């Protein structure tokens, strides 16, 4: 496969490094602050999910950096490893989903399920378009926005004292704004098709959220 990186995106991996401090801030009070003496509320499956999610974030960051530095073979190897890592990441959501399903707040199952469905859709589209490097890259960039759900979903109420509804509205506004900005930045309807698909998926997510919680 021949890799051609759009010059506009040569720093994409470095920009996505912002996910690292955001994740640290979002999960500090509920997870990282307990290291290494985690309390009983944090189960083994929570640690497994944290490890897999961290590896996925690192994958999203390193892959465009490897392309920029022409480390194509390593990029391909990590890409093949994602065929194992990604399914494991999705499976790691299930134990927490079962807990929610058996609780009095079953409606909250919407968040992990909704986010997983968007993530799976964008990942599969990225893999399907792996020979179309322009689409391949954009689908992965769009998939990174799914991470803003759990990130903002914790920063909003835990650090800023926002209500659940306000936090969710901020999340949607930010994600939609980023996707629209990327569409404009591309200056090409054809190239920005992955962002348009992602925007449609997030709008469906938003409509479903209002239907369930309003």
CSV table of N, CA and C in Angstrom, one decimal, residues 5 9-21 58 60-71 141:
chain,number,residue,atom,x,y,z
A,5,UNK,N,0.3,11.2,2.8
A,5,UNK,CA,-0.3,12.0,3.9
A,5,UNK,C,-0.6,13.4,3.4
A,9,UNK,N,-2.5,17.6,7.3
A,9,UNK,CA,-2.7,16.8,8.5
A,9,UNK,C,-1.4,16.2,9.0
A,10,UNK,N,-0.3,16.8,8.6
A,10,UNK,CA,1.0,16.3,9.0
A,10,UNK,C,1.3,16.4,10.5
A,11,UNK,N,0.5,17.2,11.2
A,11,UNK,CA,0.7,17.3,12.6
A,11,UNK,C,-0.5,16.7,13.4
A,12,UNK,N,-1.3,15.9,12.7
A,12,UNK,CA,-2.5,15.4,13.3
A,12,UNK,C,-2.2,14.6,14.6
A,13,UNK,N,-1.2,13.8,14.5
A,13,UNK,CA,-0.9,13.0,15.7
A,13,UNK,C,-0.5,13.8,16.9
A,14,UNK,N,0.2,14.9,16.6
A,14,UNK,CA,0.7,15.7,17.7
A,14,UNK,C,-0.5,16.5,18.3
A,15,UNK,N,-1.5,16.9,17.5
A,15,UNK,CA,-2.7,17.6,18.0
A,15,UNK,C,-3.5,16.6,18.9
A,16,UNK,N,-3.5,15.3,18.5
A,16,UNK,CA,-4.3,14.4,19.3
A,16,UNK,C,-3.7,14.0,20.6
A,17,UNK,N,-2.4,14.5,20.8
A,17,UNK,CA,-1.8,14.3,22.1
A,17,UNK,C,-2.6,15.0,23.2
A,18,UNK,N,-3.4,16.0,22.9
A,18,UNK,CA,-4.2,16.7,23.9
A,18,UNK,C,-5.2,15.7,24.6
A,19,UNK,N,-5.4,14.5,24.0
A,19,UNK,CA,-6.2,13.5,24.6
A,19,UNK,C,-5.6,13.0,25.9
A,20,UNK,N,-4.3,13.0,26.0
A,20,UNK,CA,-3.6,12.5,27.2
A,20,UNK,C,-3.9,13.3,28.4
A,21,UNK,N,-3.7,14.6,28.5
A,21,UNK,CA,-4.0,15.4,29.7
A,21,UNK,C,-5.5,15.4,29.9
A,58,UNK,N,-3.2,5.7,22.6
A,58,UNK,CA,-1.8,5.8,22.1
A,58,UNK,C,-1.7,5.4,20.6
A,60,UNK,N,-4.1,5.8,18.4
A,60,UNK,CA,-4.6,6.9,17.6
A,60,UNK,C,-3.6,8.1,17.4
A,61,UNK,N,-2.8,8.2,18.5
A,61,UNK,CA,-1.8,9.3,18.4
A,61,UNK,C,-0.6,8.9,17.6
A,62,UNK,N,-0.1,7.7,17.8
A,62,UNK,CA,1.2,7.3,17.1
A,62,UNK,C,1.0,7.0,15.7
A,63,UNK,N,-0.1,6.4,15.2
A,63,UNK,CA,-0.2,6.0,13.8
A,63,UNK,C,0.0,7.2,12.8
A,64,UNK,N,-0.6,8.4,13.0
A,64,UNK,CA,-0.3,9.5,12.0
A,64,UNK,C,1.1,10.0,12.2
A,65,UNK,N,1.7,9.9,13.4
A,65,UNK,CA,3.1,10.3,13.6
A,65,UNK,C,4.0,9.4,12.8
A,66,UNK,N,3.7,8.1,12.8
A,66,UNK,CA,4.5,7.1,12.1
A,66,UNK,C,4.5,7.4,10.6
A,67,UNK,N,3.3,7.7,10.1
A,67,UNK,CA,3.2,8.0,8.7
A,67,UNK,C,4.0,9.3,8.3
A,68,UNK,N,3.8,10.3,9.2
A,68,UNK,CA,4.6,11.6,8.9
A,68,UNK,C,6.1,11.3,8.9
A,69,UNK,N,6.5,10.4,9.7
A,69,UNK,CA,8.0,10.1,9.7
A,69,UNK,C,8.4,8.9,8.9
A,70,UNK,N,7.4,8.5,8.0
A,70,UNK,CA,7.7,7.5,7.0
A,70,UNK,C,8.1,6.1,7.6
A,71,UNK,N,7.5,5.8,8.8
A,71,UNK,CA,7.7,4.5,9.4
A,71,UNK,C,6.6,3.6,9.0
A,141,UNK,N,-9.5,9.9,12.6
A,141,UNK,CA,-9.6,11.2,13.3
A,141,UNK,C,-11.0,11.4,13.9
